């Protein structure tokens, strides 16, 4: 069985400072991991994905995430937050090549001017 | 490509009425998913189809909910009769054949309010 834990339900940063959104997962098989972003009243957009290639994955809008198997983590980072980054972020795991996704509870990122 | 298309974007109805939500997946995608998002329970998978066939409907809350996929380019999620606790945002997503590299593409969602 697979599961995802997003350790923080809310994160607040100042514009221009680094962003860290934490995600831990459990999976019986080699997982694929994704980060999706949801802006207010919008659908979910893929930020980046890990599918067993390079462990450091770069995504859109300057975000990146590192797959650490030993820590079962897939934390999302960005060096410098922008006001437009304010949104909800979901860490998602999928086992093997199956279709079933398991979503974390989401982390709401707030960016202060 | 227009992406996943959902209609309507907003629906307000009264308790007891039938509600039909529609989804057009991305052309060429053969998997389609219906999700529900609420504040209390986050994102929940309701049902998914592969090649128009329902594969897993264990997330469908009760018999009032039904989903169909009559062809590769169209799916419906129906609630009959609707209840206030069905108020949520319903997302449709599609993906190409199961492969660990393939992500799901989400539609903009339908915000349902049942009064």
mmCIF file with all atom_site columns, C-alpha atoms in Angstrom:
data_model
loop_
_atom_site.group_PDB
_atom_site.id
_atom_site.type_symbol
_atom_site.label_atom_id
_atom_site.label_alt_id
_atom_site.label_comp_id
_atom_site.label_asym_id
_atom_site.label_entity_id
_atom_site.label_seq_id
_atom_site.pdbx_PDB_ins_code
_atom_site.Cartn_x
_atom_site.Cartn_y
_atom_site.Cartn_z
_atom_site.occupancy
_atom_site.B_iso_or_equiv
_atom_site.pdbx_formal_charge
_atom_site.auth_seq_id
_atom_site.auth_comp_id
_atom_site.auth_asym_id
_atom_site.auth_atom_id
_atom_site.pdbx_PDB_model_num
ATOM 1   C CA . UNK A 1 1   ? 0.000   0.000  0.000   1.00 0.00 ? 1   UNK A CA 1
ATOM 2   C CA . UNK A 1 2   ? 1.138   3.520  -0.659  1.00 0.00 ? 2   UNK A CA 1
ATOM 3   C CA . UNK A 1 3   ? 0.676   6.673  1.378   1.00 0.00 ? 3   UNK A CA 1
ATOM 4   C CA . UNK A 1 4   ? 1.838   10.259 1.378   1.00 0.00 ? 4   UNK A CA 1
ATOM 5   C CA . UNK A 1 5   ? 2.330   12.636 4.278   1.00 0.00 ? 5   UNK A CA 1
ATOM 6   C CA . UNK A 1 6   ? 2.774   16.332 3.789   1.00 0.00 ? 6   UNK A CA 1
ATOM 7   C CA . UNK A 1 7   ? 4.209   17.469 7.060   1.00 0.00 ? 7   UNK A CA 1
ATOM 8   C CA . UNK A 1 8   ? 2.946   21.043 6.987   1.00 0.00 ? 8   UNK A CA 1
ATOM 9   C CA . UNK A 1 9   ? -0.597  22.066 6.172   1.00 0.00 ? 9   UNK A CA 1
ATOM 10  C CA . UNK A 1 10  ? 0.454   25.740 5.901   1.00 0.00 ? 10  UNK A CA 1
ATOM 11  C CA . UNK A 1 11  ? 3.783   27.368 5.099   1.00 0.00 ? 11  UNK A CA 1
ATOM 12  C CA . UNK A 1 12  ? 4.357   31.106 5.107   1.00 0.00 ? 12  UNK A CA 1
ATOM 13  C CA . UNK A 1 13  ? 7.436   32.756 3.591   1.00 0.00 ? 13  UNK A CA 1
ATOM 14  C CA . UNK A 1 14  ? 8.463   36.229 2.578   1.00 0.00 ? 14  UNK A CA 1
ATOM 15  C CA . UNK A 1 15  ? 8.889   37.088 -1.071  1.00 0.00 ? 15  UNK A CA 1
ATOM 16  C CA . UNK A 1 16  ? 12.458  36.404 -2.171  1.00 0.00 ? 16  UNK A CA 1
ATOM 17  C CA . UNK A 1 17  ? 13.181  33.831 0.544   1.00 0.00 ? 17  UNK A CA 1
ATOM 18  C CA . UNK A 1 18  ? 13.558  30.071 -0.009  1.00 0.00 ? 18  UNK A CA 1
ATOM 19  C CA . UNK A 1 19  ? 10.609  27.693 -0.066  1.00 0.00 ? 19  UNK A CA 1
ATOM 20  C CA . UNK A 1 20  ? 10.627  24.199 1.437   1.00 0.00 ? 20  UNK A CA 1
ATOM 21  C CA . UNK A 1 21  ? 7.515   22.014 1.289   1.00 0.00 ? 21  UNK A CA 1
ATOM 22  C CA . UNK A 1 22  ? 8.018   18.642 2.910   1.00 0.00 ? 22  UNK A CA 1
ATOM 23  C CA . UNK A 1 23  ? 6.700   15.294 1.717   1.00 0.00 ? 23  UNK A CA 1
ATOM 24  C CA . UNK A 1 24  ? 7.281   11.773 2.973   1.00 0.00 ? 24  UNK A CA 1
ATOM 25  C CA . UNK A 1 25  ? 5.911   8.696  1.313   1.00 0.00 ? 25  UNK A CA 1
ATOM 26  C CA . UNK A 1 26  ? 5.592   4.982  1.816   1.00 0.00 ? 26  UNK A CA 1
ATOM 27  C CA . UNK A 1 27  ? 5.375   2.513  -1.018  1.00 0.00 ? 27  UNK A CA 1
ATOM 28  C CA . UNK A 1 28  ? 5.770   -1.223 -1.431  1.00 0.00 ? 28  UNK A CA 1
ATOM 29  C CA . UNK A 1 29  ? 7.124   -0.892 -4.951  1.00 0.00 ? 29  UNK A CA 1
ATOM 30  C CA . UNK A 1 30  ? 9.301   1.498  -6.867  1.00 0.00 ? 30  UNK A CA 1
ATOM 31  C CA . UNK A 1 31  ? 7.229   4.642  -6.736  1.00 0.00 ? 31  UNK A CA 1
ATOM 32  C CA . UNK A 1 32  ? 6.739   7.499  -9.108  1.00 0.00 ? 32  UNK A CA 1
ATOM 33  C CA . UNK A 1 33  ? 6.354   10.801 -7.300  1.00 0.00 ? 33  UNK A CA 1
ATOM 34  C CA . UNK A 1 34  ? 4.750   14.019 -8.430  1.00 0.00 ? 34  UNK A CA 1
ATOM 35  C CA . UNK A 1 35  ? 4.160   17.518 -7.188  1.00 0.00 ? 35  UNK A CA 1
ATOM 36  C CA . UNK A 1 36  ? 1.038   19.307 -8.370  1.00 0.00 ? 36  UNK A CA 1
ATOM 37  C CA . UNK A 1 37  ? 0.081   22.923 -7.733  1.00 0.00 ? 37  UNK A CA 1
ATOM 38  C CA . UNK A 1 38  ? -3.462  24.253 -7.427  1.00 0.00 ? 38  UNK A CA 1
ATOM 39  C CA . UNK A 1 39  ? -4.090  27.972 -7.624  1.00 0.00 ? 39  UNK A CA 1
ATOM 40  C CA . UNK A 1 40  ? -7.345  29.300 -6.180  1.00 0.00 ? 40  UNK A CA 1
ATOM 41  C CA . UNK A 1 41  ? -10.389 28.125 -8.121  1.00 0.00 ? 41  UNK A CA 1
ATOM 42  C CA . UNK A 1 42  ? -8.234  26.324 -10.642 1.00 0.00 ? 42  UNK A CA 1
ATOM 43  C CA . UNK A 1 43  ? -7.436  22.713 -11.481 1.00 0.00 ? 43  UNK A CA 1
ATOM 44  C CA . UNK A 1 44  ? -4.235  20.893 -10.621 1.00 0.00 ? 44  UNK A CA 1
ATOM 45  C CA . UNK A 1 45  ? -1.133  21.539 -12.682 1.00 0.00 ? 45  UNK A CA 1
ATOM 46  C CA . UNK A 1 46  ? 1.907   19.288 -12.727 1.00 0.00 ? 46  UNK A CA 1
ATOM 47  C CA . UNK A 1 47  ? 5.027   20.959 -11.349 1.00 0.00 ? 47  UNK A CA 1
ATOM 48  C CA . UNK A 1 48  ? 7.460   18.086 -11.673 1.00 0.00 ? 48  UNK A CA 1
ATOM 49  C CA . UNK A 1 49  ? 7.764   14.306 -11.507 1.00 0.00 ? 49  UNK A CA 1
ATOM 50  C CA . UNK A 1 50  ? 10.243  11.634 -10.471 1.00 0.00 ? 50  UNK A CA 1
ATOM 51  C CA . UNK A 1 51  ? 10.083  8.340  -12.366 1.00 0.00 ? 51  UNK A CA 1
ATOM 52  C CA . UNK A 1 52  ? 13.338  6.524  -11.465 1.00 0.00 ? 52  UNK A CA 1
ATOM 53  C CA . UNK A 1 53  ? 15.771  8.567  -13.514 1.00 0.00 ? 53  UNK A CA 1
ATOM 54  C CA . UNK A 1 54  ? 17.741  11.421 -11.929 1.00 0.00 ? 54  UNK A CA 1
ATOM 55  C CA . UNK A 1 55  ? 16.955  11.865 -8.248  1.00 0.00 ? 55  UNK A CA 1
ATOM 56  C CA . UNK A 1 56  ? 17.061  15.654 -8.483  1.00 0.00 ? 56  UNK A CA 1
ATOM 57  C CA . UNK A 1 57  ? 14.136  16.747 -10.580 1.00 0.00 ? 57  UNK A CA 1
ATOM 58  C CA . UNK A 1 58  ? 13.652  20.232 -11.964 1.00 0.00 ? 58  UNK A CA 1
ATOM 59  C CA . UNK A 1 59  ? 10.171  21.499 -12.687 1.00 0.00 ? 59  UNK A CA 1
ATOM 60  C CA . UNK A 1 60  ? 8.414   24.580 -13.891 1.00 0.00 ? 60  UNK A CA 1
ATOM 61  C CA . UNK A 1 61  ? 8.632   28.028 -12.310 1.00 0.00 ? 61  UNK A CA 1
ATOM 62  C CA . UNK A 1 62  ? 11.997  27.341 -10.687 1.00 0.00 ? 62  UNK A CA 1
ATOM 63  C CA . UNK A 1 63  ? 10.834  24.512 -8.444  1.00 0.00 ? 63  UNK A CA 1
ATOM 64  C CA . UNK A 1 64  ? 12.818  21.361 -7.894  1.00 0.00 ? 64  UNK A CA 1
ATOM 65  C CA . UNK A 1 65  ? 12.564  18.260 -5.732  1.00 0.00 ? 65  UNK A CA 1
ATOM 66  C CA . UNK A 1 66  ? 14.986  15.578 -4.643  1.00 0.00 ? 66  UNK A CA 1
ATOM 67  C CA . UNK A 1 67  ? 14.020  11.923 -4.295  1.00 0.00 ? 67  UNK A CA 1
ATOM 68  C CA . UNK A 1 68  ? 15.761  10.443 -1.241  1.00 0.00 ? 68  UNK A CA 1
ATOM 69  C CA . UNK A 1 69  ? 14.996  6.770  -0.956  1.00 0.00 ? 69  UNK A CA 1
ATOM 70  C CA . UNK A 1 70  ? 16.806  6.341  2.359   1.00 0.00 ? 70  UNK A CA 1
ATOM 71  C CA . UNK A 1 71  ? 14.641  9.041  3.907   1.00 0.00 ? 71  UNK A CA 1
ATOM 72  C CA . UNK A 1 72  ? 11.502  8.190  1.886   1.00 0.00 ? 72  UNK A CA 1
ATOM 73  C CA . UNK A 1 73  ? 11.212  11.888 1.137   1.00 0.00 ? 73  UNK A CA 1
ATOM 74  C CA . UNK A 1 74  ? 10.472  14.049 -1.870  1.00 0.00 ? 74  UNK A CA 1
ATOM 75  C CA . UNK A 1 75  ? 10.650  17.610 -0.595  1.00 0.00 ? 75  UNK A CA 1
ATOM 76  C CA . UNK A 1 76  ? 9.852   20.515 -2.915  1.00 0.00 ? 76  UNK A CA 1
ATOM 77  C CA . UNK A 1 77  ? 12.128  23.553 -2.923  1.00 0.00 ? 77  UNK A CA 1
ATOM 78  C CA . UNK A 1 78  ? 12.563  26.882 -4.640  1.00 0.00 ? 78  UNK A CA 1
ATOM 79  C CA . UNK A 1 79  ? 15.436  29.292 -3.977  1.00 0.00 ? 79  UNK A CA 1
ATOM 80  C CA . UNK A 1 80  ? 13.350  32.468 -4.042  1.00 0.00 ? 80  UNK A CA 1
ATOM 81  C CA . UNK A 1 81  ? 9.602   32.732 -3.543  1.00 0.00 ? 81  UNK A CA 1
ATOM 82  C CA . UNK A 1 82  ? 7.461   34.898 -5.768  1.00 0.00 ? 82  UNK A CA 1
ATOM 83  C CA . UNK A 1 83  ? 4.035   36.265 -4.915  1.00 0.00 ? 83  UNK A CA 1
ATOM 84  C CA . UNK A 1 84  ? 2.565   34.182 -7.740  1.00 0.00 ? 84  UNK A CA 1
ATOM 85  C CA . UNK A 1 85  ? 3.737   31.000 -5.977  1.00 0.00 ? 85  UNK A CA 1
ATOM 86  C CA . UNK A 1 86  ? 0.975   31.384 -3.399  1.00 0.00 ? 86  UNK A CA 1
ATOM 87  C CA . UNK A 1 87  ? -1.167  28.283 -3.932  1.00 0.00 ? 87  UNK A CA 1
ATOM 88  C CA . UNK A 1 88  ? -1.825  24.802 -2.585  1.00 0.00 ? 88  UNK A CA 1
ATOM 89  C CA . UNK A 1 89  ? 0.724   22.115 -3.342  1.00 0.00 ? 89  UNK A CA 1
ATOM 90  C CA . UNK A 1 90  ? 0.071   18.389 -3.438  1.00 0.00 ? 90  UNK A CA 1
ATOM 91  C CA . UNK A 1 91  ? 2.624   15.613 -3.200  1.00 0.00 ? 91  UNK A CA 1
ATOM 92  C CA . UNK A 1 92  ? 1.442   12.493 -5.016  1.00 0.00 ? 92  UNK A CA 1
ATOM 93  C CA . UNK A 1 93  ? 2.741   8.922  -5.185  1.00 0.00 ? 93  UNK A CA 1
ATOM 94  C CA . UNK A 1 94  ? 2.022   6.168  -7.672  1.00 0.00 ? 94  UNK A CA 1
ATOM 95  C CA . UNK A 1 95  ? 3.254   2.608  -7.309  1.00 0.00 ? 95  UNK A CA 1
ATOM 96  C CA . UNK A 1 96  ? 4.902   1.023  -10.335 1.00 0.00 ? 96  UNK A CA 1
ATOM 97  C CA . UNK A 1 97  ? 3.095   1.564  -13.600 1.00 0.00 ? 97  UNK A CA 1
ATOM 98  C CA . UNK A 1 98  ? -0.354  1.413  -12.080 1.00 0.00 ? 98  UNK A CA 1
ATOM 99  C CA . UNK A 1 99  ? -2.974  4.062  -12.484 1.00 0.00 ? 99  UNK A CA 1
ATOM 100 C CA . UNK A 1 100 ? -3.804  4.740  -8.855  1.00 0.00 ? 100 UNK A CA 1
ATOM 101 C CA . UNK A 1 101 ? -2.502  7.981  -7.402  1.00 0.00 ? 101 UNK A CA 1
ATOM 102 C CA . UNK A 1 102 ? -2.397  8.711  -3.701  1.00 0.00 ? 102 UNK A CA 1
ATOM 103 C CA . UNK A 1 103 ? -2.513  12.385 -2.783  1.00 0.00 ? 103 UNK A CA 1
ATOM 104 C CA . UNK A 1 104 ? -1.066  14.052 0.261   1.00 0.00 ? 104 UNK A CA 1
ATOM 105 C CA . UNK A 1 105 ? -3.263  16.358 2.264   1.00 0.00 ? 105 UNK A CA 1
ATOM 106 C CA . UNK A 1 106 ? -1.834  19.447 0.610   1.00 0.00 ? 106 UNK A CA 1
ATOM 107 C CA . UNK A 1 107 ? 0.298   22.346 1.827   1.00 0.00 ? 107 UNK A CA 1
ATOM 108 C CA . UNK A 1 108 ? -0.975  25.868 1.461   1.00 0.00 ? 108 UNK A CA 1
ATOM 109 C CA . UNK A 1 109 ? 1.905   28.218 0.652   1.00 0.00 ? 109 UNK A CA 1
ATOM 110 C CA . UNK A 1 110 ? 1.478   31.870 1.555   1.00 0.00 ? 110 UNK A CA 1
ATOM 111 C CA . UNK A 1 111 ? 3.944   34.464 0.303   1.00 0.00 ? 111 UNK A CA 1
ATOM 112 C CA . UNK A 1 112 ? 4.226   37.768 2.159   1.00 0.00 ? 112 UNK A CA 1
ATOM 113 C CA . UNK A 1 113 ? 5.415   40.909 0.429   1.00 0.00 ? 113 UNK A CA 1
ATOM 114 C CA . UNK B 2 1   ? -4.544  20.588 -27.410 1.00 0.00 ? 1   UNK B CA 1
ATOM 115 C CA . UNK B 2 2   ? -7.300  22.108 -25.281 1.00 0.00 ? 2   UNK B CA 1
ATOM 116 C CA . UNK B 2 3   ? -6.544  19.893 -22.322 1.00 0.00 ? 3   UNK B CA 1
ATOM 117 C CA . UNK B 2 4   ? -9.197  18.131 -20.291 1.00 0.00 ? 4   UNK B CA 1
ATOM 118 C CA . UNK B 2 5   ? -12.533 19.882 -20.690 1.00 0.00 ? 5   UNK B CA 1
ATOM 119 C CA . UNK B 2 6   ? -15.206 19.844 -18.001 1.00 0.00 ? 6   UNK B CA 1
ATOM 120 C CA . UNK B 2 7   ? -18.689 21.266 -18.013 1.00 0.00 ? 7   UNK B CA 1
ATOM 121 C CA . UNK B 2 8   ? -20.359 22.993 -16.409 1.00 0.00 ? 8   UNK B CA 1
ATOM 122 C CA . UNK B 2 9   ? -17.731 24.942 -14.452 1.00 0.00 ? 9   UNK B CA 1
ATOM 123 C CA . UNK B 2 10  ? -20.264 25.816 -11.776 1.00 0.00 ? 10  UNK B CA 1
ATOM 124 C CA . UNK B 2 11  ? -23.515 24.140 -10.863 1.00 0.00 ? 11  UNK B CA 1
ATOM 125 C CA . UNK B 2 12  ? -25.989 25.212 -8.228  1.00 0.00 ? 12  UNK B CA 1
ATOM 126 C CA . UNK B 2 13  ? -28.947 22.937 -7.638  1.00 0.00 ? 13  UNK B CA 1
ATOM 127 C CA . UNK B 2 14  ? -31.483 22.051 -5.020  1.00 0.00 ? 14  UNK B CA 1
ATOM 128 C CA . UNK B 2 15  ? -31.471 18.934 -2.916  1.00 0.00 ? 15  UNK B CA 1
ATOM 129 C CA . UNK B 2 16  ? -33.146 16.046 -4.673  1.00 0.00 ? 16  UNK B CA 1
ATOM 130 C CA . UNK B 2 17  ? -32.347 17.188 -8.192  1.00 0.00 ? 17  UNK B CA 1
ATOM 131 C CA . UNK B 2 18  ? -30.293 15.163 -10.650 1.00 0.00 ? 18  UNK B CA 1
ATOM 132 C CA . UNK B 2 19  ? -26.871 16.533 -11.503 1.00 0.00 ? 19  UNK B CA 1
ATOM 133 C CA . UNK B 2 20  ? -24.762 15.521 -14.502 1.00 0.00 ? 20  UNK B CA 1
ATOM 134 C CA . UNK B 2 21  ? -21.131 16.497 -14.797 1.00 0.00 ? 21  UNK B CA 1
ATOM 135 C CA . UNK B 2 22  ? -19.329 16.094 -18.114 1.00 0.00 ? 22  UNK B CA 1
ATOM 136 C CA . UNK B 2 23  ? -15.753 15.470 -19.113 1.00 0.00 ? 23  UNK B CA 1
ATOM 137 C CA . UNK B 2 24  ? -13.851 15.325 -22.371 1.00 0.00 ? 24  UNK B CA 1
ATOM 138 C CA . UNK B 2 25  ? -10.379 13.804 -21.913 1.00 0.00 ? 25  UNK B CA 1
ATOM 139 C CA . UNK B 2 26  ? -7.305  14.708 -23.894 1.00 0.00 ? 26  UNK B CA 1
ATOM 140 C CA . UNK B 2 27  ? -7.371  13.047 -27.288 1.00 0.00 ? 27  UNK B CA 1
ATOM 141 C CA . UNK B 2 28  ? -5.343  9.836  -27.277 1.00 0.00 ? 28  UNK B CA 1
ATOM 142 C CA . UNK B 2 29  ? -5.533  9.334  -23.529 1.00 0.00 ? 29  UNK B CA 1
ATOM 143 C CA . UNK B 2 30  ? -7.123  6.028  -22.639 1.00 0.00 ? 30  UNK B CA 1
ATOM 144 C CA . UNK B 2 31  ? -7.454  6.432  -18.879 1.00 0.00 ? 31  UNK B CA 1
ATOM 145 C CA . UNK B 2 32  ? -9.982  8.747  -17.271 1.00 0.00 ? 32  UNK B CA 1
ATOM 146 C CA . UNK B 2 33  ? -10.440 9.565  -13.605 1.00 0.00 ? 33  UNK B CA 1
ATOM 147 C CA . UNK B 2 34  ? -13.102 11.317 -11.551 1.00 0.00 ? 34  UNK B CA 1
ATOM 148 C CA . UNK B 2 35  ? -12.047 12.970 -8.279  1.00 0.00 ? 35  UNK B CA 1
ATOM 149 C CA . UNK B 2 36  ? -13.886 14.922 -5.617  1.00 0.00 ? 36  UNK B CA 1
ATOM 150 C CA . UNK B 2 37  ? -12.247 17.639 -3.547  1.00 0.00 ? 37  UNK B CA 1
ATOM 151 C CA . UNK B 2 38  ? -13.626 18.900 -0.242  1.00 0.00 ? 38  UNK B CA 1
ATOM 152 C CA . UNK B 2 39  ? -12.113 20.806 2.636   1.00 0.00 ? 39  UNK B CA 1
ATOM 153 C CA . UNK B 2 40  ? -12.773 17.938 5.000   1.00 0.00 ? 40  UNK B CA 1
ATOM 154 C CA . UNK B 2 41  ? -11.422 15.032 2.964   1.00 0.00 ? 41  UNK B CA 1
ATOM 155 C CA . UNK B 2 42  ? -9.119  16.614 0.383   1.00 0.00 ? 42  UNK B CA 1
ATOM 156 C CA . UNK B 2 43  ? -8.872  14.893 -2.988  1.00 0.00 ? 43  UNK B CA 1
ATOM 157 C CA . UNK B 2 44  ? -10.592 11.535 -3.319  1.00 0.00 ? 44  UNK B CA 1
ATOM 158 C CA . UNK B 2 45  ? -10.606 9.242  -6.332  1.00 0.00 ? 45  UNK B CA 1
ATOM 159 C CA . UNK B 2 46  ? -14.171 8.263  -7.126  1.00 0.00 ? 46  UNK B CA 1
ATOM 160 C CA . UNK B 2 47  ? -13.748 6.029  -10.164 1.00 0.00 ? 47  UNK B CA 1
ATOM 161 C CA . UNK B 2 48  ? -11.446 5.445  -13.072 1.00 0.00 ? 48  UNK B CA 1
ATOM 162 C CA . UNK B 2 49  ? -11.767 3.980  -16.543 1.00 0.00 ? 49  UNK B CA 1
ATOM 163 C CA . UNK B 2 50  ? -9.272  2.285  -18.849 1.00 0.00 ? 50  UNK B CA 1
ATOM 164 C CA . UNK B 2 51  ? -10.318 2.076  -22.485 1.00 0.00 ? 51  UNK B CA 1
ATOM 165 C CA . UNK B 2 52  ? -13.853 3.152  -21.539 1.00 0.00 ? 52  UNK B CA 1
ATOM 166 C CA . UNK B 2 53  ? -14.235 0.320  -19.015 1.00 0.00 ? 53  UNK B CA 1
ATOM 167 C CA . UNK B 2 54  ? -14.674 1.110  -15.302 1.00 0.00 ? 54  UNK B CA 1
ATOM 168 C CA . UNK B 2 55  ? -11.742 -0.447 -13.469 1.00 0.00 ? 55  UNK B CA 1
ATOM 169 C CA . UNK B 2 56  ? -12.142 0.709  -9.892  1.00 0.00 ? 56  UNK B CA 1
ATOM 170 C CA . UNK B 2 57  ? -15.263 2.366  -8.517  1.00 0.00 ? 57  UNK B CA 1
ATOM 171 C CA . UNK B 2 58  ? -14.549 1.692  -4.869  1.00 0.00 ? 58  UNK B CA 1
ATOM 172 C CA . UNK B 2 59  ? -14.385 5.410  -4.208  1.00 0.00 ? 59  UNK B CA 1
ATOM 173 C CA . UNK B 2 60  ? -17.936 6.078  -5.341  1.00 0.00 ? 60  UNK B CA 1
ATOM 174 C CA . UNK B 2 61  ? -19.669 7.121  -2.133  1.00 0.00 ? 61  UNK B CA 1
ATOM 175 C CA . UNK B 2 62  ? -23.020 5.433  -2.662  1.00 0.00 ? 62  UNK B CA 1
ATOM 176 C CA . UNK B 2 63  ? -25.568 4.303  -5.208  1.00 0.00 ? 63  UNK B CA 1
ATOM 177 C CA . UNK B 2 64  ? -26.673 7.852  -5.855  1.00 0.00 ? 64  UNK B CA 1
ATOM 178 C CA . UNK B 2 65  ? -23.436 8.279  -7.808  1.00 0.00 ? 65  UNK B CA 1
ATOM 179 C CA . UNK B 2 66  ? -22.920 6.718  -11.220 1.00 0.00 ? 66  UNK B CA 1
ATOM 180 C CA . UNK B 2 67  ? -20.373 7.246  -13.979 1.00 0.00 ? 67  UNK B CA 1
ATOM 181 C CA . UNK B 2 68  ? -20.300 6.260  -17.608 1.00 0.00 ? 68  UNK B CA 1
ATOM 182 C CA . UNK B 2 69  ? -17.852 6.460  -20.460 1.00 0.00 ? 69  UNK B CA 1
ATOM 183 C CA . UNK B 2 70  ? -19.761 5.644  -23.655 1.00 0.00 ? 70  UNK B CA 1
ATOM 184 C CA . UNK B 2 71  ? -16.752 6.398  -25.863 1.00 0.00 ? 71  UNK B CA 1
ATOM 185 C CA . UNK B 2 72  ? -13.116 7.442  -25.672 1.00 0.00 ? 72  UNK B CA 1
ATOM 186 C CA . UNK B 2 73  ? -13.898 11.151 -25.798 1.00 0.00 ? 73  UNK B CA 1
ATOM 187 C CA . UNK B 2 74  ? -16.677 11.574 -23.257 1.00 0.00 ? 74  UNK B CA 1
ATOM 188 C CA . UNK B 2 75  ? -17.589 10.678 -19.699 1.00 0.00 ? 75  UNK B CA 1
ATOM 189 C CA . UNK B 2 76  ? -20.340 11.657 -17.305 1.00 0.00 ? 76  UNK B CA 1
ATOM 190 C CA . UNK B 2 77  ? -20.673 11.601 -13.537 1.00 0.00 ? 77  UNK B CA 1
ATOM 191 C CA . UNK B 2 78  ? -24.262 11.641 -12.371 1.00 0.00 ? 78  UNK B CA 1
ATOM 192 C CA . UNK B 2 79  ? -25.677 12.232 -8.918  1.00 0.00 ? 79  UNK B CA 1
ATOM 193 C CA . UNK B 2 80  ? -29.326 11.331 -8.397  1.00 0.00 ? 80  UNK B CA 1
ATOM 194 C CA . UNK B 2 81  ? -30.773 12.502 -6.096  1.00 0.00 ? 81  UNK B CA 1
ATOM 195 C CA . UNK B 2 82  ? -28.277 15.141 -5.000  1.00 0.00 ? 82  UNK B CA 1
ATOM 196 C CA . UNK B 2 83  ? -27.774 16.081 -1.359  1.00 0.00 ? 83  UNK B CA 1
ATOM 197 C CA . UNK B 2 84  ? -26.108 19.109 0.314   1.00 0.00 ? 84  UNK B CA 1
ATOM 198 C CA . UNK B 2 85  ? -23.170 16.934 1.426   1.00 0.00 ? 85  UNK B CA 1
ATOM 199 C CA . UNK B 2 86  ? -22.356 16.331 -2.249  1.00 0.00 ? 86  UNK B CA 1
ATOM 200 C CA . UNK B 2 87  ? -21.242 19.963 -2.528  1.00 0.00 ? 87  UNK B CA 1
ATOM 201 C CA . UNK B 2 88  ? -17.619 19.865 -3.642  1.00 0.00 ? 88  UNK B CA 1
ATOM 202 C CA . UNK B 2 89  ? -15.349 20.457 -6.590  1.00 0.00 ? 89  UNK B CA 1
ATOM 203 C CA . UNK B 2 90  ? -15.322 17.529 -8.985  1.00 0.00 ? 90  UNK B CA 1
ATOM 204 C CA . UNK B 2 91  ? -12.248 17.038 -11.138 1.00 0.00 ? 91  UNK B CA 1
ATOM 205 C CA . UNK B 2 92  ? -11.806 14.897 -14.192 1.00 0.00 ? 92  UNK B CA 1
ATOM 206 C CA . UNK B 2 93  ? -8.308  13.808 -15.215 1.00 0.00 ? 93  UNK B CA 1
ATOM 207 C CA . UNK B 2 94  ? -6.910  11.762 -18.076 1.00 0.00 ? 94  UNK B CA 1
ATOM 208 C CA . UNK B 2 95  ? -3.649  10.032 -18.866 1.00 0.00 ? 95  UNK B CA 1
ATOM 209 C CA . UNK B 2 96  ? -2.086  7.958  -21.601 1.00 0.00 ? 96  UNK B CA 1
ATOM 210 C CA . UNK B 2 97  ? -1.536  4.189  -21.151 1.00 0.00 ? 97  UNK B CA 1
ATOM 211 C CA . UNK B 2 98  ? -0.230  3.120  -17.735 1.00 0.00 ? 98  UNK B CA 1
ATOM 212 C CA . UNK B 2 99  ? 3.465   3.869  -17.598 1.00 0.00 ? 99  UNK B CA 1
ATOM 213 C CA . UNK B 2 100 ? 5.439   5.081  -14.629 1.00 0.00 ? 100 UNK B CA 1
ATOM 214 C CA . UNK B 2 101 ? 6.408   8.208  -16.573 1.00 0.00 ? 101 UNK B CA 1
ATOM 215 C CA . UNK B 2 102 ? 2.887   9.317  -17.404 1.00 0.00 ? 102 UNK B CA 1
ATOM 216 C CA . UNK B 2 103 ? 1.189   11.886 -15.263 1.00 0.00 ? 103 UNK B CA 1
ATOM 217 C CA . UNK B 2 104 ? -2.489  12.653 -15.046 1.00 0.00 ? 104 UNK B CA 1
ATOM 218 C CA . UNK B 2 105 ? -3.748  15.864 -16.604 1.00 0.00 ? 105 UNK B CA 1
ATOM 219 C CA . UNK B 2 106 ? -6.525  17.557 -14.684 1.00 0.00 ? 106 UNK B CA 1
ATOM 220 C CA . UNK B 2 107 ? -9.454  19.554 -15.933 1.00 0.00 ? 107 UNK B CA 1
ATOM 221 C CA . UNK B 2 108 ? -10.470 22.869 -14.346 1.00 0.00 ? 108 UNK B CA 1
ATOM 222 C CA . UNK B 2 109 ? -13.132 21.211 -12.214 1.00 0.00 ? 109 UNK B CA 1
ATOM 223 C CA . UNK B 2 110 ? -16.862 21.639 -11.677 1.00 0.00 ? 110 UNK B CA 1
ATOM 224 C CA . UNK B 2 111 ? -17.856 23.419 -8.485  1.00 0.00 ? 111 UNK B CA 1
ATOM 225 C CA . UNK B 2 112 ? -21.122 21.854 -7.322  1.00 0.00 ? 112 UNK B CA 1
ATOM 226 C CA . UNK B 2 113 ? -23.327 23.477 -4.722  1.00 0.00 ? 113 UNK B CA 1
ATOM 227 C CA . UNK B 2 114 ? -26.382 21.603 -3.545  1.00 0.00 ? 114 UNK B CA 1
ATOM 228 C CA . UNK B 2 115 ? -28.760 23.758 -1.535  1.00 0.00 ? 115 UNK B CA 1
#
